[in-house]
């Protein structure tokens, strides 16, 4: 029996995939749990349209991510932090603070897409990786200065 997956299922496939499973598995588990629908002509047409929309959305997200690259390359990011003895920062610099510093320069990047290798607890020059899209990433260099 062919079914269309409504959600990604690790042993079967991704959302929108048409997969062949045993009839009992489909009727007794996948369909009642809302994980799949029967792959009839109407549902296949809907799944095909949804797949086209998802592909267009992915292309738009990639184009938006690539449009941010020139802005990121030209931006000089400086984060001011409260400092104690010996140049140590009270607390640490987080991806959220980097996102706020970018937002101040009119560059919108979600803080969940920013990765810092080690905690930043000193004044200095650092790097963070911005994963803007699955295929688009950028290594941002920024300075941490005393407030």
PDB file of C-alpha atoms in Angstrom:
ATOM      1  CA  UNK A   1       0.000   0.000   0.000  1.00  0.00           C
ATOM      2  CA  UNK A   2       1.295   3.443  -0.894  1.00  0.00           C
ATOM      3  CA  UNK A   3       1.050   6.294   1.603  1.00  0.00           C
ATOM      4  CA  UNK A   4       2.187   9.914   1.664  1.00  0.00           C
ATOM      5  CA  UNK A   5       4.074  10.874   4.811  1.00  0.00           C
ATOM      6  CA  UNK A   6       2.695  13.913   6.647  1.00  0.00           C
ATOM      7  CA  UNK A   7       5.777  14.174   8.860  1.00  0.00           C
ATOM      8  CA  UNK A   8       9.353  12.964   8.572  1.00  0.00           C
ATOM      9  CA  UNK A   9       9.666   9.424   9.877  1.00  0.00           C
ATOM     10  CA  UNK A  10      13.200   8.141  10.414  1.00  0.00           C
ATOM     11  CA  UNK A  11      12.688   4.629   9.021  1.00  0.00           C
ATOM     12  CA  UNK A  12      10.459   5.608   6.084  1.00  0.00           C
ATOM     13  CA  UNK A  13      11.363   9.036   4.733  1.00  0.00           C
ATOM     14  CA  UNK A  14      10.698  12.760   4.809  1.00  0.00           C
ATOM     15  CA  UNK A  15       7.498  14.769   4.803  1.00  0.00           C
ATOM     16  CA  UNK A  16       5.727  14.501   1.444  1.00  0.00           C
ATOM     17  CA  UNK A  17       7.495  11.304   0.366  1.00  0.00           C
ATOM     18  CA  UNK A  18       5.373   8.595  -1.220  1.00  0.00           C
ATOM     19  CA  UNK A  19       6.394   5.282   0.322  1.00  0.00           C
ATOM     20  CA  UNK A  20       5.185   1.723   0.010  1.00  0.00           C
ATOM     21  CA  UNK A  21       4.352  -0.026   3.295  1.00  0.00           C
ATOM     22  CA  UNK A  22       2.359  -3.054   4.338  1.00  0.00           C
ATOM     23  CA  UNK A  23      -1.383  -2.408   4.438  1.00  0.00           C
ATOM     24  CA  UNK A  24      -1.754  -3.318   8.110  1.00  0.00           C
ATOM     25  CA  UNK A  25       1.077  -0.982   9.142  1.00  0.00           C
ATOM     26  CA  UNK A  26      -0.560   1.852   7.231  1.00  0.00           C
ATOM     27  CA  UNK A  27      -4.135   1.222   8.450  1.00  0.00           C
ATOM     28  CA  UNK A  28      -3.299   0.384  12.061  1.00  0.00           C
ATOM     29  CA  UNK A  29      -0.451   2.791  12.824  1.00  0.00           C
ATOM     30  CA  UNK A  30       0.563   5.411  10.254  1.00  0.00           C
ATOM     31  CA  UNK A  31      -2.879   6.710   9.274  1.00  0.00           C
ATOM     32  CA  UNK A  32      -4.527   6.678  12.757  1.00  0.00           C
ATOM     33  CA  UNK A  33      -1.484   8.409  14.303  1.00  0.00           C
ATOM     34  CA  UNK A  34      -1.669  11.126  11.632  1.00  0.00           C
ATOM     35  CA  UNK A  35       1.765  10.280  10.243  1.00  0.00           C
ATOM     36  CA  UNK A  36       0.521   9.474   6.729  1.00  0.00           C
ATOM     37  CA  UNK A  37      -2.434   9.575   4.337  1.00  0.00           C
ATOM     38  CA  UNK A  38      -3.431   7.121   1.615  1.00  0.00           C
ATOM     39  CA  UNK A  39      -1.684   7.916  -1.677  1.00  0.00           C
ATOM     40  CA  UNK A  40      -4.713   8.310  -3.940  1.00  0.00           C
ATOM     41  CA  UNK A  41      -4.807  10.562  -7.015  1.00  0.00           C
ATOM     42  CA  UNK A  42      -6.057  13.625  -5.115  1.00  0.00           C
ATOM     43  CA  UNK A  43      -3.554  13.299  -2.283  1.00  0.00           C
ATOM     44  CA  UNK A  44      -0.697  12.730  -4.764  1.00  0.00           C
ATOM     45  CA  UNK A  45      -1.647  15.952  -6.570  1.00  0.00           C
ATOM     46  CA  UNK A  46      -1.720  17.858  -3.265  1.00  0.00           C
ATOM     47  CA  UNK A  47       1.642  16.359  -2.235  1.00  0.00           C
ATOM     48  CA  UNK A  48       3.160  17.349  -5.592  1.00  0.00           C
ATOM     49  CA  UNK A  49       1.937  20.952  -5.201  1.00  0.00           C
ATOM     50  CA  UNK A  50       3.255  21.078  -1.632  1.00  0.00           C
ATOM     51  CA  UNK A  51       6.633  19.770  -2.807  1.00  0.00           C
ATOM     52  CA  UNK A  52       6.793  22.541  -5.436  1.00  0.00           C
ATOM     53  CA  UNK A  53       5.977  25.169  -2.803  1.00  0.00           C
ATOM     54  CA  UNK A  54       8.620  23.793  -0.430  1.00  0.00           C
ATOM     55  CA  UNK A  55      11.220  23.844  -3.221  1.00  0.00           C
ATOM     56  CA  UNK A  56      10.360  27.466  -4.058  1.00  0.00           C
ATOM     57  CA  UNK A  57      10.549  28.421  -0.389  1.00  0.00           C
ATOM     58  CA  UNK A  58      13.988  26.790  -0.065  1.00  0.00           C
ATOM     59  CA  UNK A  59      15.229  28.694  -3.117  1.00  0.00           C
ATOM     60  CA  UNK A  60      13.942  31.966  -1.654  1.00  0.00           C
ATOM     61  CA  UNK A  61      15.588  31.267   1.712  1.00  0.00           C
ATOM     62  CA  UNK A  62      18.886  30.512  -0.036  1.00  0.00           C
ATOM     63  CA  UNK A  63      18.641  33.711  -2.094  1.00  0.00           C
ATOM     64  CA  UNK A  64      17.906  35.718   1.064  1.00  0.00           C
ATOM     65  CA  UNK A  65      20.905  34.130   2.794  1.00  0.00           C
ATOM     66  CA  UNK A  66      23.180  34.925  -0.148  1.00  0.00           C
ATOM     67  CA  UNK A  67      21.887  38.514  -0.158  1.00  0.00           C
ATOM     68  CA  UNK A  68      23.073  38.898   3.450  1.00  0.00           C
ATOM     69  CA  UNK A  69      26.674  37.940   2.605  1.00  0.00           C
ATOM     70  CA  UNK A  70      27.756  41.332   1.166  1.00  0.00           C
ATOM     71  CA  UNK A  71      26.220  43.101   4.165  1.00  0.00           C
ATOM     72  CA  UNK A  72      28.067  40.801   6.565  1.00  0.00           C
ATOM     73  CA  UNK A  73      31.373  41.257   4.730  1.00  0.00           C
ATOM     74  CA  UNK A  74      31.149  45.039   4.980  1.00  0.00           C
ATOM     75  CA  UNK A  75      29.911  45.169   8.587  1.00  0.00           C
ATOM     76  CA  UNK A  76      32.364  45.822  11.409  1.00  0.00           C
ATOM     77  CA  UNK A  77      30.825  44.289  14.506  1.00  0.00           C
ATOM     78  CA  UNK A  78      31.913  45.567  17.910  1.00  0.00           C
ATOM     79  CA  UNK A  79      30.377  44.304  21.141  1.00  0.00           C
ATOM     80  CA  UNK A  80      30.851  46.310  24.334  1.00  0.00           C
ATOM     81  CA  UNK A  81      30.971  44.319  27.565  1.00  0.00           C
ATOM     82  CA  UNK A  82      31.429  45.143  31.239  1.00  0.00           C
ATOM     83  CA  UNK A  83      34.966  44.262  32.238  1.00  0.00           C
ATOM     84  CA  UNK A  84      36.593  43.433  35.548  1.00  0.00           C
ATOM     85  CA  UNK A  85      40.227  42.925  36.528  1.00  0.00           C
ATOM     86  CA  UNK A  86      42.630  41.746  33.830  1.00  0.00           C
ATOM     87  CA  UNK A  87      40.239  42.273  30.924  1.00  0.00           C
ATOM     88  CA  UNK A  88      37.839  39.532  32.020  1.00  0.00           C
ATOM     89  CA  UNK A  89      34.211  39.989  31.070  1.00  0.00           C
ATOM     90  CA  UNK A  90      31.415  39.708  33.615  1.00  0.00           C
ATOM     91  CA  UNK A  91      29.572  36.681  32.213  1.00  0.00           C
ATOM     92  CA  UNK A  92      30.296  35.821  28.587  1.00  0.00           C
ATOM     93  CA  UNK A  93      29.406  36.887  25.071  1.00  0.00           C
ATOM     94  CA  UNK A  94      26.552  34.786  23.681  1.00  0.00           C
ATOM     95  CA  UNK A  95      25.117  34.310  20.194  1.00  0.00           C
ATOM     96  CA  UNK A  96      22.163  36.443  21.306  1.00  0.00           C
ATOM     97  CA  UNK A  97      24.472  39.423  21.912  1.00  0.00           C
ATOM     98  CA  UNK A  98      26.086  38.914  18.501  1.00  0.00           C
ATOM     99  CA  UNK A  99      22.622  38.816  16.893  1.00  0.00           C
ATOM    100  CA  UNK A 100      21.699  42.067  18.673  1.00  0.00           C
ATOM    101  CA  UNK A 101      24.918  43.720  17.454  1.00  0.00           C
ATOM    102  CA  UNK A 102      24.101  42.625  13.894  1.00  0.00           C
ATOM    103  CA  UNK A 103      20.517  43.851  14.289  1.00  0.00           C
ATOM    104  CA  UNK A 104      21.881  47.283  15.256  1.00  0.00           C
ATOM    105  CA  UNK A 105      23.547  47.315  11.825  1.00  0.00           C
ATOM    106  CA  UNK A 106      20.245  46.314  10.128  1.00  0.00           C
ATOM    107  CA  UNK A 107      21.368  42.734   9.515  1.00  0.00           C
ATOM    108  CA  UNK A 108      18.772  40.281  10.755  1.00  0.00           C
ATOM    109  CA  UNK A 109      20.259  36.936  11.769  1.00  0.00           C
ATOM    110  CA  UNK A 110      18.564  34.575  14.212  1.00  0.00           C
ATOM    111  CA  UNK A 111      20.739  33.838  17.254  1.00  0.00           C
ATOM    112  CA  UNK A 112      20.139  30.095  16.838  1.00  0.00           C
ATOM    113  CA  UNK A 113      22.073  30.240  13.563  1.00  0.00           C
ATOM    114  CA  UNK A 114      25.192  31.651  15.259  1.00  0.00           C
ATOM    115  CA  UNK A 115      27.807  29.241  16.598  1.00  0.00           C
ATOM    116  CA  UNK A 116      30.679  30.180  18.907  1.00  0.00           C
ATOM    117  CA  UNK A 117      33.374  27.561  19.418  1.00  0.00           C
ATOM    118  CA  UNK A 118      34.422  28.430  22.980  1.00  0.00           C
ATOM    119  CA  UNK A 119      32.834  30.743  25.573  1.00  0.00           C
ATOM    120  CA  UNK A 120      34.029  34.326  25.119  1.00  0.00           C
ATOM    121  CA  UNK A 121      35.182  35.683  28.480  1.00  0.00           C
ATOM    122  CA  UNK A 122      38.021  38.054  27.496  1.00  0.00           C
ATOM    123  CA  UNK A 123      38.387  41.278  25.548  1.00  0.00           C
ATOM    124  CA  UNK A 124      39.686  40.660  22.031  1.00  0.00           C
ATOM    125  CA  UNK A 125      39.010  39.655  18.453  1.00  0.00           C
ATOM    126  CA  UNK A 126      36.850  36.553  17.902  1.00  0.00           C
ATOM    127  CA  UNK A 127      35.066  34.582  15.212  1.00  0.00           C
ATOM    128  CA  UNK A 128      31.600  33.068  15.033  1.00  0.00           C
ATOM    129  CA  UNK A 129      30.093  30.899  12.311  1.00  0.00           C
ATOM    130  CA  UNK A 130      26.754  32.062  10.927  1.00  0.00           C
ATOM    131  CA  UNK A 131      24.812  29.247   9.257  1.00  0.00           C
ATOM    132  CA  UNK A 132      22.451  31.286   7.124  1.00  0.00           C
ATOM    133  CA  UNK A 133      21.192  28.318   5.085  1.00  0.00           C
ATOM    134  CA  UNK A 134      22.011  24.629   4.690  1.00  0.00           C
ATOM    135  CA  UNK A 135      24.537  25.533   1.997  1.00  0.00           C
ATOM    136  CA  UNK A 136      25.401  29.129   2.952  1.00  0.00           C
ATOM    137  CA  UNK A 137      27.569  29.936   5.949  1.00  0.00           C
ATOM    138  CA  UNK A 138      29.817  32.835   6.883  1.00  0.00           C
ATOM    139  CA  UNK A 139      32.593  33.248   9.435  1.00  0.00           C
ATOM    140  CA  UNK A 140      32.026  36.569  11.163  1.00  0.00           C
ATOM    141  CA  UNK A 141      34.964  38.325  12.810  1.00  0.00           C
ATOM    142  CA  UNK A 142      34.013  40.661  15.641  1.00  0.00           C
ATOM    143  CA  UNK A 143      35.676  42.612  18.430  1.00  0.00           C
ATOM    144  CA  UNK A 144      34.803  42.576  22.110  1.00  0.00           C
ATOM    145  CA  UNK A 145      35.723  45.870  23.774  1.00  0.00           C
ATOM    146  CA  UNK A 146      35.311  47.250  27.307  1.00  0.00           C
ATOM    147  CA  UNK A 147      32.087  49.186  27.879  1.00  0.00           C
TER     148      UNK A 147
END
